[in-house]
Coordinates of C-alpha atoms in Angstrom, one line a residue:
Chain A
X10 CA 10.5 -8.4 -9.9
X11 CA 8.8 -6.2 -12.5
X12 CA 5.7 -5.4 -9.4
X13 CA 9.0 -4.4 -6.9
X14 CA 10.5 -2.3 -9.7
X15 CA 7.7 -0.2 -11.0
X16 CA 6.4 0.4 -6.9
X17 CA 10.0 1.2 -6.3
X18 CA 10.2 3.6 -9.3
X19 CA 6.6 5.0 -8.3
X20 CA 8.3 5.5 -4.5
X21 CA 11.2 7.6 -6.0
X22 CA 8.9 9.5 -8.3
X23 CA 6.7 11.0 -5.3
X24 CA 9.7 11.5 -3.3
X25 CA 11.2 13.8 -6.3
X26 CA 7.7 15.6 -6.3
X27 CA 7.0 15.7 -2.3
X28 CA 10.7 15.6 -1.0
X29 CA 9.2 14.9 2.4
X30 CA 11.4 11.8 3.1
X31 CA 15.1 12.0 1.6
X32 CA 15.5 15.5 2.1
X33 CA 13.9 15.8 6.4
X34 CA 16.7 12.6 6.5
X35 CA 19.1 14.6 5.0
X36 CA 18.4 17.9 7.1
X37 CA 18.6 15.9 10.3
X38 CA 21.6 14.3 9.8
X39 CA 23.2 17.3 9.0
X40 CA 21.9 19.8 11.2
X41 CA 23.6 16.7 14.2
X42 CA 26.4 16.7 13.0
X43 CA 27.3 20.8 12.7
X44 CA 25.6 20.7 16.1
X45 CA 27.9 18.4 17.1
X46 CA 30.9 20.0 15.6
X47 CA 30.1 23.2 17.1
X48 CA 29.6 21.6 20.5
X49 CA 32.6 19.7 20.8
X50 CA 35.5 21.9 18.8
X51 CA 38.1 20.6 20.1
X52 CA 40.5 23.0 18.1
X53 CA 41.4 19.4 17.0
X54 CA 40.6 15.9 15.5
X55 CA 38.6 14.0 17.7
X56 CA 38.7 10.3 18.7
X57 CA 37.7 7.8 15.8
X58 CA 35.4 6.2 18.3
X59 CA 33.4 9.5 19.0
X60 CA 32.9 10.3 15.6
X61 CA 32.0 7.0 14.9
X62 CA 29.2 7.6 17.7
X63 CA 28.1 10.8 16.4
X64 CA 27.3 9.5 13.2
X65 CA 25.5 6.7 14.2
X66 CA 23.3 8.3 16.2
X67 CA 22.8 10.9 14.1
X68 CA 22.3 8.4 10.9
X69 CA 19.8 6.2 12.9
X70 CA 17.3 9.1 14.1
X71 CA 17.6 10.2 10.6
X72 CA 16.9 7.1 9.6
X73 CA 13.7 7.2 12.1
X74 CA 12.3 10.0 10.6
X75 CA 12.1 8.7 7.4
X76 CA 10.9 5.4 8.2
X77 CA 8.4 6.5 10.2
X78 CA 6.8 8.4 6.9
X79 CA 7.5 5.3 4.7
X80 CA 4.1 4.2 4.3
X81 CA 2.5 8.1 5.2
X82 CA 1.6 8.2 1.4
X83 CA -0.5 5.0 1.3
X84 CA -2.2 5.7 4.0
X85 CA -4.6 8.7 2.9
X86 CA -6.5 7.0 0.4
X87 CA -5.7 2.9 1.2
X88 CA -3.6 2.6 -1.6
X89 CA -1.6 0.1 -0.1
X90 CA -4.7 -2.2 -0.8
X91 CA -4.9 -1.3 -4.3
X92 CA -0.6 -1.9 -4.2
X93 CA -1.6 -5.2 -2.9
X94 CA -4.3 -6.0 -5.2
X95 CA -2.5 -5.9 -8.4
X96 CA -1.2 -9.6 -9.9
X97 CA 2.3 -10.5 -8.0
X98 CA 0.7 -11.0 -4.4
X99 CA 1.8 -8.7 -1.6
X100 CA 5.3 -9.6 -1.2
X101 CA 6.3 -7.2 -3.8
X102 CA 5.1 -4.3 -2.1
X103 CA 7.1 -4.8 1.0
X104 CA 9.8 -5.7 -1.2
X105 CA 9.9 -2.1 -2.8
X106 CA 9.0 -0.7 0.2
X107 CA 12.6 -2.1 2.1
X108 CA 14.4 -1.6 -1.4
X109 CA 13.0 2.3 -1.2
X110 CA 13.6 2.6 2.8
X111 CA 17.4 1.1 2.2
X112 CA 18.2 3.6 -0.4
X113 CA 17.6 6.6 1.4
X114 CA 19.3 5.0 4.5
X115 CA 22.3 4.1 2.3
X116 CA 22.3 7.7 0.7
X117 CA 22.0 9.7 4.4
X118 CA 24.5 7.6 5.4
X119 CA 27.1 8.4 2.5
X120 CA 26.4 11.8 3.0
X121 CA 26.2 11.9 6.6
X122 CA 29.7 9.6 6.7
X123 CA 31.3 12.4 4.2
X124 CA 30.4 15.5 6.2
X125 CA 31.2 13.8 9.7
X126 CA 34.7 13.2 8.1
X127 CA 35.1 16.5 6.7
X128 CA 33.9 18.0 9.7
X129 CA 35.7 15.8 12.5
X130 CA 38.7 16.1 10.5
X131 CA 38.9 12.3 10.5
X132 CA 41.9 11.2 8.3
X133 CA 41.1 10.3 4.6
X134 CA 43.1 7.3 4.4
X135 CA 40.9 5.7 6.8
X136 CA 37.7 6.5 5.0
X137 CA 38.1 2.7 3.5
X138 CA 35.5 0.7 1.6
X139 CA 35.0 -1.2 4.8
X140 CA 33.4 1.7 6.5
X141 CA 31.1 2.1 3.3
X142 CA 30.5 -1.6 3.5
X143 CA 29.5 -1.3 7.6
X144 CA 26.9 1.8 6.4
X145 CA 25.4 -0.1 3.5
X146 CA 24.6 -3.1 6.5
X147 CA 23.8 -0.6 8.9
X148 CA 21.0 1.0 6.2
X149 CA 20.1 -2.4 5.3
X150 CA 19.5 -3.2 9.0
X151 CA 17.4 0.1 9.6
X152 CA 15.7 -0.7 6.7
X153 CA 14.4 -3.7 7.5
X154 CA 13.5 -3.1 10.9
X155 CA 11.6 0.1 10.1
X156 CA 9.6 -1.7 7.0
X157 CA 8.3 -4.2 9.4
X158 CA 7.3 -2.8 12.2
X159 CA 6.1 0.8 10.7
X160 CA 4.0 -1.9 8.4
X161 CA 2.8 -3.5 11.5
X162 CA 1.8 -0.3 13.4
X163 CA 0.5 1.6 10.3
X164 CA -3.1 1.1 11.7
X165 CA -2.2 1.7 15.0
X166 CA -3.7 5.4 16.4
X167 CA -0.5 7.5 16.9
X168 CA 1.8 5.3 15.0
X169 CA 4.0 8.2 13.9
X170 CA 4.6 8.5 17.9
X171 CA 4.4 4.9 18.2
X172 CA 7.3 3.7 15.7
X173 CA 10.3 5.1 16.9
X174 CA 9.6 4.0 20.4
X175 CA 8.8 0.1 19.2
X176 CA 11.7 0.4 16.8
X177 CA 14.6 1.8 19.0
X178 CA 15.2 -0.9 20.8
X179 CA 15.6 -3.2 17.9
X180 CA 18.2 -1.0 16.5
X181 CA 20.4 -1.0 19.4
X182 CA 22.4 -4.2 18.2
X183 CA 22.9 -2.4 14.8
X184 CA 23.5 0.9 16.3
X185 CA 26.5 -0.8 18.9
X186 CA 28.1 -3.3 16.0
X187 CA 27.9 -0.4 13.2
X188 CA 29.8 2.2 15.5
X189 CA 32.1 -0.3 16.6
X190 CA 32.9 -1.3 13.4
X191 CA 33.1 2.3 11.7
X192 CA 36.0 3.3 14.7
X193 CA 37.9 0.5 14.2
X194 CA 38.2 0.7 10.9
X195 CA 39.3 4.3 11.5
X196 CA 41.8 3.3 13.9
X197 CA 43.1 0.7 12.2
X198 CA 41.5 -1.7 14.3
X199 CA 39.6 -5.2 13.9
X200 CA 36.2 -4.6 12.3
X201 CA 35.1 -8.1 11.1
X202 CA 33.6 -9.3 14.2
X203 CA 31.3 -6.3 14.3
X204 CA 30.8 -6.4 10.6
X205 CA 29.6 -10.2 10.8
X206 CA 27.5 -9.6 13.8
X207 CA 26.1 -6.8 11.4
X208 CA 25.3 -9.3 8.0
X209 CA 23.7 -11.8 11.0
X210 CA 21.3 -9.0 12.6
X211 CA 20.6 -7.9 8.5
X212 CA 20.0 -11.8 7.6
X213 CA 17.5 -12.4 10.6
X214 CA 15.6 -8.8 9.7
X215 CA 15.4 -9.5 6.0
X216 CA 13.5 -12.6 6.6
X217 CA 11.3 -12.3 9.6
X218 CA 9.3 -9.3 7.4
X219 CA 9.4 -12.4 4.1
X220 CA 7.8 -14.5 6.7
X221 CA 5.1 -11.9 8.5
X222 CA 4.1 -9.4 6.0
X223 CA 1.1 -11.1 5.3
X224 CA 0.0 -9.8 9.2
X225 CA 0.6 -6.3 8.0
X226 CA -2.8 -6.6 6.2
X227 CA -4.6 -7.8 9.1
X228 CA -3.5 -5.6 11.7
Chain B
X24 CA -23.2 -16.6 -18.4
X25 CA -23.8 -20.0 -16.3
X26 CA -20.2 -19.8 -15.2
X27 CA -20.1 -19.1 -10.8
X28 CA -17.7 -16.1 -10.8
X29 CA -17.7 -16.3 -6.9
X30 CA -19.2 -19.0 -4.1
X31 CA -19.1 -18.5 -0.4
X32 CA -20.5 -21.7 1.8
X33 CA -20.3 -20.9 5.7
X34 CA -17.8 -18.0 5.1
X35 CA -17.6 -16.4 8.8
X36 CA -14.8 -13.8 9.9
X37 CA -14.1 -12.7 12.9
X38 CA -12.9 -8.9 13.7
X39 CA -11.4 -7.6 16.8
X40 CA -12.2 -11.1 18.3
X41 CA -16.3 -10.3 17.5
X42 CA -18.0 -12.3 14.8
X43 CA -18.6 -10.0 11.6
X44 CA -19.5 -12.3 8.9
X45 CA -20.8 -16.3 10.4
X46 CA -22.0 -18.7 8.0
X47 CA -22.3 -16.4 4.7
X48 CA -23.4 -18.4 1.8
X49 CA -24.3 -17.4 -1.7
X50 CA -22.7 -17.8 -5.6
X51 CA -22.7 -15.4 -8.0
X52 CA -22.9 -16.0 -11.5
X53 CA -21.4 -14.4 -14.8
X54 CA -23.7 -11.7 -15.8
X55 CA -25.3 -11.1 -12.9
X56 CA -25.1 -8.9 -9.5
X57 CA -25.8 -9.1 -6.5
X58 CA -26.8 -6.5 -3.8
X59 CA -25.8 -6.7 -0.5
X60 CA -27.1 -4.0 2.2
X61 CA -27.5 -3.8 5.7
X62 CA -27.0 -1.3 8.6
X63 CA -24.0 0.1 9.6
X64 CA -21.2 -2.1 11.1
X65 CA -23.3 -5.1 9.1
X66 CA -20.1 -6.0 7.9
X67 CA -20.9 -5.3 4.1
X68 CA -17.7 -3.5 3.7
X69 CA -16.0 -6.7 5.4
X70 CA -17.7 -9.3 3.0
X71 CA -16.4 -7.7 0.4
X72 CA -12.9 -7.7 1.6
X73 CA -13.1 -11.1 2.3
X74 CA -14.4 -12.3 -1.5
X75 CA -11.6 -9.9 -2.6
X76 CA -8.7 -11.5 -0.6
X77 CA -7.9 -8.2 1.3
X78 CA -8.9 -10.2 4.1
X79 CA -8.8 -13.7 5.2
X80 CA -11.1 -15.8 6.8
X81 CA -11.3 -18.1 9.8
X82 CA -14.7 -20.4 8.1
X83 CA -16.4 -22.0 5.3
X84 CA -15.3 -22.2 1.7
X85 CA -14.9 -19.3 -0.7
X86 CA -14.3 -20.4 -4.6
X87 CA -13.0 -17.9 -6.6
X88 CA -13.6 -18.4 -10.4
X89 CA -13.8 -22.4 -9.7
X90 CA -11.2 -22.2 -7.4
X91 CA -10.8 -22.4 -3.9
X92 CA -9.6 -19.2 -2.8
X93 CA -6.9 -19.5 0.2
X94 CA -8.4 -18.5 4.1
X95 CA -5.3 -15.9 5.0
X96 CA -6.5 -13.9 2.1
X97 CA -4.7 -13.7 -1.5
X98 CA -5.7 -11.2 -3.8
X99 CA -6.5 -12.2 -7.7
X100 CA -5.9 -10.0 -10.1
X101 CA -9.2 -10.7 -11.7
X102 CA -11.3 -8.6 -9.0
X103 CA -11.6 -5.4 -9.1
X104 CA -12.8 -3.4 -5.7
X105 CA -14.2 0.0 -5.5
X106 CA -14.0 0.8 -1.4
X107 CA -14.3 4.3 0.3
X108 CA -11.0 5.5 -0.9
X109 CA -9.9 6.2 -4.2
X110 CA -7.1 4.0 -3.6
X111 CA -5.1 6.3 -6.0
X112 CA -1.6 8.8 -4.9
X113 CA -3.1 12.3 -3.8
X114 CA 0.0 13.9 -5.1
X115 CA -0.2 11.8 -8.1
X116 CA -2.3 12.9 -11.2
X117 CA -4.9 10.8 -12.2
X118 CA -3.1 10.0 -15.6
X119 CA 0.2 8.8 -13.1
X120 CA -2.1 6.6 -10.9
X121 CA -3.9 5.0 -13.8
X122 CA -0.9 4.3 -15.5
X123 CA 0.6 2.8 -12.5
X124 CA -2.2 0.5 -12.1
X125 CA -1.9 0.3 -15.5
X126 CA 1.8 -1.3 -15.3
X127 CA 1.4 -3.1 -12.2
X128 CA -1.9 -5.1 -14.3
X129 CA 0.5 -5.0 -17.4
X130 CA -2.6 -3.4 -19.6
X131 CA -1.2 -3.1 -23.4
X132 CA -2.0 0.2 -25.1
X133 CA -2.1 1.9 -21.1
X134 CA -2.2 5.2 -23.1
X135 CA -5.2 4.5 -24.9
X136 CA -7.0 2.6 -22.8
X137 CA -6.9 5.7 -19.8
X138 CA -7.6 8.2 -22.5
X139 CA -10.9 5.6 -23.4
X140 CA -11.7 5.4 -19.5
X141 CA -11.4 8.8 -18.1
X142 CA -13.6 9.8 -21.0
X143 CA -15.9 7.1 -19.7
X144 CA -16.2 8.5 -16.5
X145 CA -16.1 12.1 -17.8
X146 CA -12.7 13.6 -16.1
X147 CA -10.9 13.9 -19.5
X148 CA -10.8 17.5 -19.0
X149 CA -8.5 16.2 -15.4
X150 CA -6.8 13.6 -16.1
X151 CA -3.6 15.9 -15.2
X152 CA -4.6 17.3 -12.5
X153 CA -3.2 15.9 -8.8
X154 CA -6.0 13.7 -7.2
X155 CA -6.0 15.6 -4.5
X156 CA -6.9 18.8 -5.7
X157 CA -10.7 16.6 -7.0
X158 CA -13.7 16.8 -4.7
X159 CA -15.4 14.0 -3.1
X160 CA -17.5 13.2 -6.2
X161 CA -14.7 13.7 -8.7
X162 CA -12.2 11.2 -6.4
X163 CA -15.4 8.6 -6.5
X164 CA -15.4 8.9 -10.4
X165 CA -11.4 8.7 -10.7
X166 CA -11.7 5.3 -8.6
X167 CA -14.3 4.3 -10.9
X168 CA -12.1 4.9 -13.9
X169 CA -9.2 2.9 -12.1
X170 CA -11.8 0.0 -11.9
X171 CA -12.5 0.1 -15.8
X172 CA -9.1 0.4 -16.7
X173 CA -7.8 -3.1 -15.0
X174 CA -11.0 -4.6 -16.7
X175 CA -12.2 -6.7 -14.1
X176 CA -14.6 -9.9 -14.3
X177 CA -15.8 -9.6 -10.5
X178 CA -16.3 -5.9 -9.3
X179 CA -16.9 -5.6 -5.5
X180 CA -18.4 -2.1 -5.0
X181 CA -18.5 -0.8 -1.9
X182 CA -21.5 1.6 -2.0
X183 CA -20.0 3.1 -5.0
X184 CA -22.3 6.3 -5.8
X185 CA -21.1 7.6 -2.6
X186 CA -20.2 11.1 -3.1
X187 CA -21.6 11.5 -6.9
X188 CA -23.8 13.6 -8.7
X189 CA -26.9 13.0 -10.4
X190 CA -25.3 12.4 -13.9
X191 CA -22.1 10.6 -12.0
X192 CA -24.6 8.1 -10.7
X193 CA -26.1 7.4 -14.3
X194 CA -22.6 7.5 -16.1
X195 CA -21.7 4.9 -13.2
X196 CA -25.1 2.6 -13.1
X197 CA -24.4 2.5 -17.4
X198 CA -20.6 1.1 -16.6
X199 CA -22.2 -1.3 -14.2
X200 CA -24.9 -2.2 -16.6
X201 CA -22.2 -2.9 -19.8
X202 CA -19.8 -5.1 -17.2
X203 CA -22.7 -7.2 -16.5
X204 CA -23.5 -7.6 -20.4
X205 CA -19.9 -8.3 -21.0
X206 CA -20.0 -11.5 -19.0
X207 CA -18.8 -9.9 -15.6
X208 CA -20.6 -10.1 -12.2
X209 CA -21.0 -7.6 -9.1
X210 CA -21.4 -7.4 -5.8
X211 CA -22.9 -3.9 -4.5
X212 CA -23.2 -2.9 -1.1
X213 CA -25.3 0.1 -0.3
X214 CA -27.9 1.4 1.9
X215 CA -30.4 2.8 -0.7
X216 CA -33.0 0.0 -1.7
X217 CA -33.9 2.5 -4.8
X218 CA -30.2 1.8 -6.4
X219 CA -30.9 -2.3 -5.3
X220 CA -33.7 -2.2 -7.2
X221 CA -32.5 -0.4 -10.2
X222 CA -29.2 -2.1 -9.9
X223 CA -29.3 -6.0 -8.8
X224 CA -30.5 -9.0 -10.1
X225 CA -30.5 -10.5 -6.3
X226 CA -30.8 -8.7 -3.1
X227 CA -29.5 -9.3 0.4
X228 CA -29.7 -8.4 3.7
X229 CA -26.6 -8.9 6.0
X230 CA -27.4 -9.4 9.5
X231 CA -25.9 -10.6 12.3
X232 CA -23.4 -11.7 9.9
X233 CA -25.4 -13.5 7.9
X234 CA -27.0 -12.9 4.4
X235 CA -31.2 -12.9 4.9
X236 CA -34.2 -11.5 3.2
X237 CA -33.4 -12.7 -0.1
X238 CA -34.7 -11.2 -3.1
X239 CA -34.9 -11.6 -6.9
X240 CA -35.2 -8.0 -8.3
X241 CA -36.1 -7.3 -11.7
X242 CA -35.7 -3.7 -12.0
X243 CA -34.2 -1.0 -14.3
X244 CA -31.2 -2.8 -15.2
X245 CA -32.5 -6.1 -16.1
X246 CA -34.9 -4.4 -18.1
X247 CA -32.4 -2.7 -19.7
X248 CA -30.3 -5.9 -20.4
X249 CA -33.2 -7.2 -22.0
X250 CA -34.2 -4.3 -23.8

């Protein structure tokens, strides 16, 4: 645990200095949404299920664009194989590599959740814990997706064009279960089933990387 | 000193499906190094890889301080490896990036022991300064410094006067020369038989993924030692 928290802590510390992961998330998500707003002024609320679309898609390309520079600061000078080096085995640095990936998810999402309902004049009442619940799985889900593959293809020559294109299509399930679930928990509706199809597609993507990171040295 | 710090028997690795190391056999011994050159693509940078646990391997038996080390590769704490990269944050300073290594080694007295080791390798004067604002030489001395602060027993240095000056190399050969005095061991790649010479007690030649041309050296170093 101590290796996970002081990588983690070290992760955090660069991105306060560099800003070149949280904030481009951020900005993206954003920048879709008021492009989105402008687009589609309605001179009204929109449909719950729209919204829910819009921020989804924006919150996963967001997402993309920070995964895809997760490891971009190991990779100038190896320092992954010093990370991996140190006494606690490798584990760890995946670990605090998912934990770091997670928390920016989870924060773009807040944020990109708050602006979509201010902006879509979604009603407040509806903005329940379950929709924060479905964007923590959501991050969780990108998260753990984008740490294994953009571990897997870090060697790979044009793996910042590479990623998104490996990853998308392993985020459709959490991209269709996490907007389902965000508009029907703004309409009132049934979100559970979505919400558990969420927790199973997290589960499976939490342990695949527990059970292959030790590839991510060898490719 | 009689203790074997590191033993390979029949190590082979294959890379990219094409045999880089087959049948590599030697041990190593407390006190002593052992150079290692060969031309480029040898697989000297891979060897070392291998005895550190960056990489696995797919033959033979490598024993780690008495120990057999596992084939997909684990990493021991006790190594210390010195590659072409400083393995250190650009963005970081070199204070930072020791005393991460420093925490993730759990080093008591981190402050005092980086103030002891940049001094050591003579970048006191940058010690807050962002790595990536060093030259070549400079990054070469601040990987140097990362290696003395996680006091190592088995340094694997991969050519590591790469990129220094004149007086870098000295400052560097005299850290090599007071590990192996201290009880530790090395293995050295490089291309220049001068530093094998000066530097190794053995010598090697990888090729064809094998370690040939043997060679005790007595040179600088062991004279030193003995001086």
């Amino acid at each position: 645990m101590q290796k996970i928290w002081t990588l983690f802590v070290k992760d955090m510390r660069l991105e306060a200095r560099q800003k070149d992961m949280g904030f481009l998330m951020l900005a993206f998500a954003m920048m879709e949404t008021l492009v989105f707003g402008f687009a589609l002024d309605s001179g009204g609320r929109m449909q719950t299920d729209e919204v829910a679309g819009i921020l989804w898609m924006g919150f996963l390309f967001a997402g993309m664009l920070g995964i895809v520079r997760l490891f971009g600061r190991e990779t100038a000078e190896d320092v992954m194989v010093g990370m991996a080096m140190a006494p606690g085995g490798r584990l760890p640095v995946v670990m605090a590599k998912m934990a770091v990936a997670w928390v920016f998810c989870a924060a773009t999402a807040s944020i990109a959740t708050s602006v979509d309902v201010a902006v879509f004049q979604v009603p407040g009442t509806r903005v329940s814990v379950i929709v924060v619940l479905v964007m923590l799985l959501g991050a969780l889900g990108l998260a753990s997706v984008g740490t294994l593959l953009s571990g897997l293809s870090l060697n790979l020559s044009g793996h910042e064009v590479l990623l998104p294109v490996l990853t998308m299509p392993f985020l459709v399930p959490v991209a269709i279960a996490g907007m389902e679930a965000t508009g029907a928990a703004w309409r009132g509706g049934r979100p559970w089933p979505w919400i558990h199809a969420l927790m199973a597609y997290d589960l499976i993507f939490m342990v695949l990387p527990l059970l292959l990171y030790e590839f991510l040295w060898e490719v | 000193m009689d203790r074997v710090l590191v033993e390979a028997r029949g190590l082979s690795r294959n890379l990219a499906g094409r045999p880089v190391l087959s049948s590599v056999s030697f041990s190593l011994r407390a006190g002593r190094s052992l150079v290692v050159m060969g031309a480029n693509g040898a697989g000297k940078s891979t060897l070392l890889q291998v005895l550190g646990g960056i990489l696995g391997y797919q033959g033979g038996v490598l024993m780690r301080f008495g120990t057999p080390a596992c084939a997909e590769g684990i990493p021991d704490g006790r190594i210390g490896y010195l590659g072409h990269k400083s393995l250190m944050y650009p963005n970081l300073t070199l204070a930072e990036n020791l005393q991460l290594y420093g925490r993730l080694w759990r080093i008591v007295n981190v402050a005092q022991r980086i103030d002891t080791v940049v001094r050591r390798v003579d970048l006191a004067w940058w010690q807050h300064e962002p790595l990536k604002r060093y030259s070549q030489g400079m990054r070469q001395r601040a990987a140097w410094a990362r290696l003395l602060l996680i006091d190592a027993q088995l340094w694997l240095l991969d050519e590591p006067w790469a990129g220094l000056d004149p007086d870098g190399r000295q400052i560097t050969a005299g850290l090599l020369r007071d590990h192996l005095a201290r009880g530790g061991g090395a293995v050295v790649t490089t291309h220049r038989w001068e530093d094998a010479q000066r530097l190794g007690h053995m010598a090697a030649v990888l090729e064809s993924g094998r370690l040939a041309h043997w060679r005790e050296l007595a040179g600088t170093l062991a004279a030193e030692e003995q001086g």
